[in-house]
XYZ file of C-alpha atoms in Angstrom:
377
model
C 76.708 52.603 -33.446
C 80.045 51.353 -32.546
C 81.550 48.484 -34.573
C 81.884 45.755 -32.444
C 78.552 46.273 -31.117
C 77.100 46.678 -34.850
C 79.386 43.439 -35.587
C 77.623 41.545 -32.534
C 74.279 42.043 -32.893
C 74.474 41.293 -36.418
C 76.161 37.622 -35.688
C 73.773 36.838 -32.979
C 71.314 37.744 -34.602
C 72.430 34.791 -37.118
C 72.660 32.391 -34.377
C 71.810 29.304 -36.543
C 75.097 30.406 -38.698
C 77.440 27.602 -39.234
C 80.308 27.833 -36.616
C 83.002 27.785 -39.311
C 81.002 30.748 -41.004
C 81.316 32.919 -37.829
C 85.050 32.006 -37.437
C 85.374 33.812 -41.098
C 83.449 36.373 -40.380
C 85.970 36.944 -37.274
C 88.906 36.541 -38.789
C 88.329 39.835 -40.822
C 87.520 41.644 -37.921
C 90.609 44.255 -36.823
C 92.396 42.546 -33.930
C 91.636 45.694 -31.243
C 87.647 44.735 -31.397
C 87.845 41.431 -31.058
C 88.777 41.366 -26.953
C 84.969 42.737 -26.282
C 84.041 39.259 -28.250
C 85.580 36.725 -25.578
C 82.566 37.790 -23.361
C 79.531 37.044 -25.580
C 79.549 32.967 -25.252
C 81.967 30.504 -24.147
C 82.170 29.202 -27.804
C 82.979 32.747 -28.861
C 86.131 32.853 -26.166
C 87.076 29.804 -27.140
C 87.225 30.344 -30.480
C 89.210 33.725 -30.256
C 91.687 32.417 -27.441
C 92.620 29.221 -29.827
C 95.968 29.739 -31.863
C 94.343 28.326 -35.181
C 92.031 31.126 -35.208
C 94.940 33.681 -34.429
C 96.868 32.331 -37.280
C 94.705 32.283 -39.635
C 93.177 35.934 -39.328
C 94.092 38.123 -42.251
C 95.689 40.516 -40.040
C 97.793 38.033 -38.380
C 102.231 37.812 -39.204
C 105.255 36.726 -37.568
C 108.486 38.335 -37.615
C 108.406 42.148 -35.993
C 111.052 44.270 -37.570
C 112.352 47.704 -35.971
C 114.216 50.765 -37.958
C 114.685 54.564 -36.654
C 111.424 55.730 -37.133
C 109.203 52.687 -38.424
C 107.853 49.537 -36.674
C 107.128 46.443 -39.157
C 105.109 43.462 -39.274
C 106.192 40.656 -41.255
C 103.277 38.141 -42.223
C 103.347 34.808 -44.197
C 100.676 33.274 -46.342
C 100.890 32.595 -49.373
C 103.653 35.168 -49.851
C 105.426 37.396 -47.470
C 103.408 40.489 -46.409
C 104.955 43.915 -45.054
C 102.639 46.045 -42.510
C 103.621 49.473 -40.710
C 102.507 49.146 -37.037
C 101.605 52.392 -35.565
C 102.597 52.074 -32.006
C 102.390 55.063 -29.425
C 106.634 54.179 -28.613
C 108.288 57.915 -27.138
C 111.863 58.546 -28.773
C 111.300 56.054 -31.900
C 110.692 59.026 -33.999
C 114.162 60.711 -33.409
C 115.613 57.189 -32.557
C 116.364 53.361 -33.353
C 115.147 51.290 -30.774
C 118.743 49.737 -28.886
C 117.048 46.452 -28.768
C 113.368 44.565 -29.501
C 112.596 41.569 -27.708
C 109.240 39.491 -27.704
C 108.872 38.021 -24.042
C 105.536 36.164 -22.793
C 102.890 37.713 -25.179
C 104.729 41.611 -25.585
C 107.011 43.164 -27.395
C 109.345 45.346 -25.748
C 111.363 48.073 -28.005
C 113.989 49.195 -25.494
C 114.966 53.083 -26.212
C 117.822 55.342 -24.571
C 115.394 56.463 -21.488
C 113.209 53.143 -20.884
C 110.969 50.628 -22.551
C 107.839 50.488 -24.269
C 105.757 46.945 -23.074
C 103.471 46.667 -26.169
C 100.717 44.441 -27.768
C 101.403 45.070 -31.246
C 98.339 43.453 -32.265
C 95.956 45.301 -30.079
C 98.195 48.877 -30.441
C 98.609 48.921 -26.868
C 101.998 50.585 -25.276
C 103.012 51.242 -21.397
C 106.350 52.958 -21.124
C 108.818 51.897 -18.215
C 111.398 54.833 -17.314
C 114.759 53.818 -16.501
C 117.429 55.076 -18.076
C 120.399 53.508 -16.529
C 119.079 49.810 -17.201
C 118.718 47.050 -19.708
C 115.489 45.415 -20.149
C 116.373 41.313 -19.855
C 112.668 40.253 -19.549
C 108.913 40.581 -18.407
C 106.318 37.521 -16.651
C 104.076 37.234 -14.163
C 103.773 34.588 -11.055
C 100.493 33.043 -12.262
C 102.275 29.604 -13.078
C 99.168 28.059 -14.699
C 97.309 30.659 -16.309
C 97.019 34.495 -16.429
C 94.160 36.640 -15.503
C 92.948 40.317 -15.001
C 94.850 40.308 -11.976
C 98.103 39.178 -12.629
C 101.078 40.994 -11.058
C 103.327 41.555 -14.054
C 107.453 42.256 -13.267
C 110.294 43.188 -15.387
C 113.728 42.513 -14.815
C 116.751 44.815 -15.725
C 120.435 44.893 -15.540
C 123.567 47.704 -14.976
C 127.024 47.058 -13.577
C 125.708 47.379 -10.402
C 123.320 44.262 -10.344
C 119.902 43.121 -11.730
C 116.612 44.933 -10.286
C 112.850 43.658 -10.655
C 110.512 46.222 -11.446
C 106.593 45.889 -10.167
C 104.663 46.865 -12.696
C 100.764 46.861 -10.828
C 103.149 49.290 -7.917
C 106.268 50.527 -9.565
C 108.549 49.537 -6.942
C 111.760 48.251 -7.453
C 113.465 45.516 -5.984
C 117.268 45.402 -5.442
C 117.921 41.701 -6.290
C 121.525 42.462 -4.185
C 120.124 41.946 -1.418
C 116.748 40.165 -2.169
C 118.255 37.156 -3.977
C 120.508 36.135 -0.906
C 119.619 32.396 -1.632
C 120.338 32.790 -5.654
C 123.578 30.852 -6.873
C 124.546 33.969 -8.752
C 125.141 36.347 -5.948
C 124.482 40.177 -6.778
C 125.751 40.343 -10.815
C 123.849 37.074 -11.666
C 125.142 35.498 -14.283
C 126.604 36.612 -18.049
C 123.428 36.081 -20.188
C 123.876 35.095 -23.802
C 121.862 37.238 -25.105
C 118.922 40.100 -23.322
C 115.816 37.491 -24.752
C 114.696 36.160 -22.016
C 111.663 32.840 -22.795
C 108.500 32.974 -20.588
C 107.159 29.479 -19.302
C 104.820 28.579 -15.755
C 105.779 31.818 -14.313
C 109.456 31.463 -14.793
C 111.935 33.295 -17.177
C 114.953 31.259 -18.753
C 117.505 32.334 -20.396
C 120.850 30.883 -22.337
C 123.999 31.466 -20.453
C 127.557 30.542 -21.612
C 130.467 29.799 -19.914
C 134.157 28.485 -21.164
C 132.251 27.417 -24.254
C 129.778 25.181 -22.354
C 125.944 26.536 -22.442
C 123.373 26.153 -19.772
C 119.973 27.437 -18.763
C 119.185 29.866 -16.393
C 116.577 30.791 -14.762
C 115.152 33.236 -12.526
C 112.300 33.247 -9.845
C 109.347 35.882 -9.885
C 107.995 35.131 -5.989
C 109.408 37.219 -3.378
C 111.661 36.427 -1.564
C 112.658 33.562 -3.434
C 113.446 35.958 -6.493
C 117.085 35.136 -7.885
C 118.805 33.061 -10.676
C 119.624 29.917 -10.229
C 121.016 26.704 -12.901
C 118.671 24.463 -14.550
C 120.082 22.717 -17.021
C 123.421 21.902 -19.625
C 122.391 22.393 -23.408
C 123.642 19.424 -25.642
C 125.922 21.834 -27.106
C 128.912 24.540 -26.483
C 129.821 27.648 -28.301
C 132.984 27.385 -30.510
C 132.875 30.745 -31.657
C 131.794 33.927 -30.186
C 128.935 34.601 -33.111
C 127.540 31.133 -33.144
C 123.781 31.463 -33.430
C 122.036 30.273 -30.101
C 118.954 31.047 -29.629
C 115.676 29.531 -26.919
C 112.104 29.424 -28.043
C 109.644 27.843 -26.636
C 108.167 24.638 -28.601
C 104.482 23.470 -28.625
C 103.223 25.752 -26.137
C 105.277 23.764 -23.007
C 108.574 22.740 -24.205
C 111.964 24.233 -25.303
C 113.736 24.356 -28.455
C 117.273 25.814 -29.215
C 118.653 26.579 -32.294
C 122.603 26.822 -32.746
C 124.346 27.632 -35.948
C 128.038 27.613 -36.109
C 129.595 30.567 -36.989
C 132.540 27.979 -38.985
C 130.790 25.530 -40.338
C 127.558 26.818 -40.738
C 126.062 23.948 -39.832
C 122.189 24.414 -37.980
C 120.858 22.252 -35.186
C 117.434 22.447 -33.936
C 117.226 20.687 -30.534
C 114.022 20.484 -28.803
C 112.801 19.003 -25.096
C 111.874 15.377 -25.250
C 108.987 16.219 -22.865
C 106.818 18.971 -21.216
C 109.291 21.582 -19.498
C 109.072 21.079 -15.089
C 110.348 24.326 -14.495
C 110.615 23.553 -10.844
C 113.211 20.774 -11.587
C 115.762 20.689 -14.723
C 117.848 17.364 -13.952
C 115.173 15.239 -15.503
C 115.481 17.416 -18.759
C 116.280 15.422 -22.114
C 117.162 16.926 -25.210
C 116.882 15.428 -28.629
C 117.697 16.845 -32.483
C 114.538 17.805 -33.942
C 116.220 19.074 -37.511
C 119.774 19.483 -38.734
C 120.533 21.466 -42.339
C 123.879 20.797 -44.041
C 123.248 22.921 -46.854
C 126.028 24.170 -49.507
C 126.713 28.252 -49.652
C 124.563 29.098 -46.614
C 125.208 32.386 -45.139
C 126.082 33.019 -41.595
C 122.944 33.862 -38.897
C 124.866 36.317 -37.480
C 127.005 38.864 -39.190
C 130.269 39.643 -38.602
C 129.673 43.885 -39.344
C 126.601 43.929 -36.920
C 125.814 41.109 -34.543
C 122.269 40.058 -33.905
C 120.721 36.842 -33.191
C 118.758 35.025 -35.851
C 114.915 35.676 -35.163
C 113.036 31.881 -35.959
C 109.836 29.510 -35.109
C 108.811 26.171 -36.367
C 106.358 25.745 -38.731
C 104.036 23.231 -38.253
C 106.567 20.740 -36.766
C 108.114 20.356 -40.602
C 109.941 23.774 -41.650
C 112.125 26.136 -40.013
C 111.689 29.515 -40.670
C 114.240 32.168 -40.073
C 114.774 35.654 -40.279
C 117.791 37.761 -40.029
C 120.361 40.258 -41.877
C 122.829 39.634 -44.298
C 126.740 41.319 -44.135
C 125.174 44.492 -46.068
C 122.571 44.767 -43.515
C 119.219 43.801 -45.595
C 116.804 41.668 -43.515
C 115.797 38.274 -45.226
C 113.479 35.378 -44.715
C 114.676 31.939 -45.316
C 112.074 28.700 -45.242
C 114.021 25.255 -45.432
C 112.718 21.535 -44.340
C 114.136 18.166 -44.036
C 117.797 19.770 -45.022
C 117.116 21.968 -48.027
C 116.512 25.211 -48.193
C 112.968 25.708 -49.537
C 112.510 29.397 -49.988
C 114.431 32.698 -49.234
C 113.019 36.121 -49.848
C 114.705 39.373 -49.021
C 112.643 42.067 -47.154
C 112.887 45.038 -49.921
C 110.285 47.157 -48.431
C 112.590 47.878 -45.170
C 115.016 50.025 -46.814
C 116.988 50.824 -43.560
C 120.004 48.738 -42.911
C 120.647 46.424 -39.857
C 116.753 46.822 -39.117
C 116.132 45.159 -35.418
C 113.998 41.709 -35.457
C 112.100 39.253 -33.376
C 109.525 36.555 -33.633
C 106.155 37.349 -32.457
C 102.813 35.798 -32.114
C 99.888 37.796 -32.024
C 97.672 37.504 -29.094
C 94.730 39.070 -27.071
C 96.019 39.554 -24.291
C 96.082 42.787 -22.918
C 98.967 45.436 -21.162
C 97.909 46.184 -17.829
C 95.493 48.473 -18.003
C 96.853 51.093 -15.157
C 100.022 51.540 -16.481
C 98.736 52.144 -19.914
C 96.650 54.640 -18.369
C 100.199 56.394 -17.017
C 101.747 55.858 -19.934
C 99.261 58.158 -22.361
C 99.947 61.296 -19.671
C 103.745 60.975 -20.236
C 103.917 60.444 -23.403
């Protein structure tokens, strides 16, 4: 019989079970039979589409680390926990990924010829062929929620301009000459980095410009799709590998964190209130945490330059990943300006692996494409 139907009729058959007892029982359940589960009761959906339950499974982690070759998971419990990932990616096994970027539930490992759109969690891949483009971001239009039928779109760059890929059509959309009402004209503007943030059907991203940094943001709904200003950042960049780096914060807010590359001082700066992504000139920014601490290393090294992967734990601790000037990944834990733990990633012997934060979800890749993505690959 198959598992999760084995696994079903067993539990509700045990229908008088204690709620918290069935929440155990489903946290040990592999991640890839648990979407079948949101259908059996509205108290089963619930429980699997709440973040508690995500973050406690035992299979759950938070940091996603790339090498030629090798995907990793990097969880957090009681100590930290190194996982292989075996996802279907074409080119990783003769190639390191040229970037890996966790945008609105996916990770996307962007190789020589394309990108891979995955749910690591599920072991679900689409590939994206373009070979001449780089992969800034991925959404959907569905501003409040997302369903079965959301119209996923990527966006990607060249010196020739920015294009939006379809995903449910594969069409392509020239933003030269579909973003005529876009403050950025053709080239758009000079992002910060290619990590684009996901909120209310909207994609932001940090731009800088004669060391002043803003957000930017670009539109999803033809034919208003373009970028366009929505707010200043409390901060500048003195230094060319500062750390600055957007998150989102409690689900419907921003946070930023900077680092300067001098100093090394780190600021954690967070939305005062939920994010109107229709409207930025209301937006106020206030300095969530701030670490001052003796001997810290740079986020961003000199030798190889990659932006610190992070999230906030709990509302009390920052946690932090990124490499060192010999290229070993590490994992550093500090609160309320000390530095609380730091643990160096031995089991990635690679150097300069690739990194990102990721939270685990259940939501799936669209299915058609990952139907067209198992006959190419």
């Amino acid at each position: 019989m198959d598992p999760t139907k084995k696994l079903k009729k067993e539990i509700v058959a045990h229908e008088q079970l204690p709620w918290e007892l069935i929440e155990e029982i489903l946290s040990r359940v592999s991640p890839k039979y648990l979407v079948p589960f949101r259908v059996v009761c509205k108290r089963w959906k619930a429980i699997l589409d709440d973040k508690t339950f995500i973050n406690n499974h035992k299979e759950t982690f938070r940091f996603i680390l790339a090498t030629k070759s090798k995907i990793y998971s990097v969880s957090m419990d009681t100590k930290i926990l190194v996982r292989e990932l075996l996802l279907d990616i074409p080119g990783l096994e003769a190639q390191k990924p040229k970037k890996l970027v966790s945008c609105d539930e996916f990770l996307i490992c962007i190789m020589d010829k394309g990108a891979a759109v995955c749910n690591s969690w599920l072991k679900q891949t689409t590939w994206i062929s373009e070979p001449s483009f780089r992969f800034y971001g991925i959404g959907h239009r569905d501003s409040n929620n997302r369903s079965e039928e959301s119209v996923y779109k990527t966006i990607w760059n060249s010196s020739t301009g920015w294009k939006i890929h379809d995903l449910a059509s594969g069409t392509w959309i020239d933003m030269g000459s579909e973003s005529s009402n876009s403050n950025q004209g053709k080239k758009g503007p000079k992002m910060h980095s290619t990590s684009g943030v996901f909120l209310n059907g909207t994609l932001f991203w940090i731009v800088t410009s004669d060391e002043i940094a803003f957000l930017y943001y670009i539109l999803l709904d033809f034919p208003t799709e373009g970028f366009y200003q929505y707010c200043e950042l409390p901060f500048g960049m003195s230094h060319a590998l500062d750390a600055l780096v957007l998150r989102l914060f409690n689900g419907d807010r921003f946070s930023v964190l900077k680092q300067c590359y001098v100093t090394k001082k780190i600021e954690i700066w967070v939305t005062k209130n939920k994010v109107n992504v229709e409207d930025g000139r209301d937006v106020v920014w206030m300095n969530f945490m701030t670490f001052s601490i003796p001997n810290f290393p740079g986020l961003v090294p000199f030798a190889y330059p990659q932006q610190p992967s992070y999230f906030i734990h709990k509302n009390e601790r920052l946690v932090v990943c990124f490499c060192d000037e010999s290229g070993k990944a590490w994992i550093y834990v500090m609160a309320e300006n000390k530095l609380i733990d730091k643990v160096k990633i031995e089991s990635v012997v690679d150097p300069w692996p690739l990194h990102c934060t990721y939270f685990p979800n259940l939501v799936s890749v669209p299915q058609g494409l990952r139907d067209e993505a198992k006959s190419e690959v």
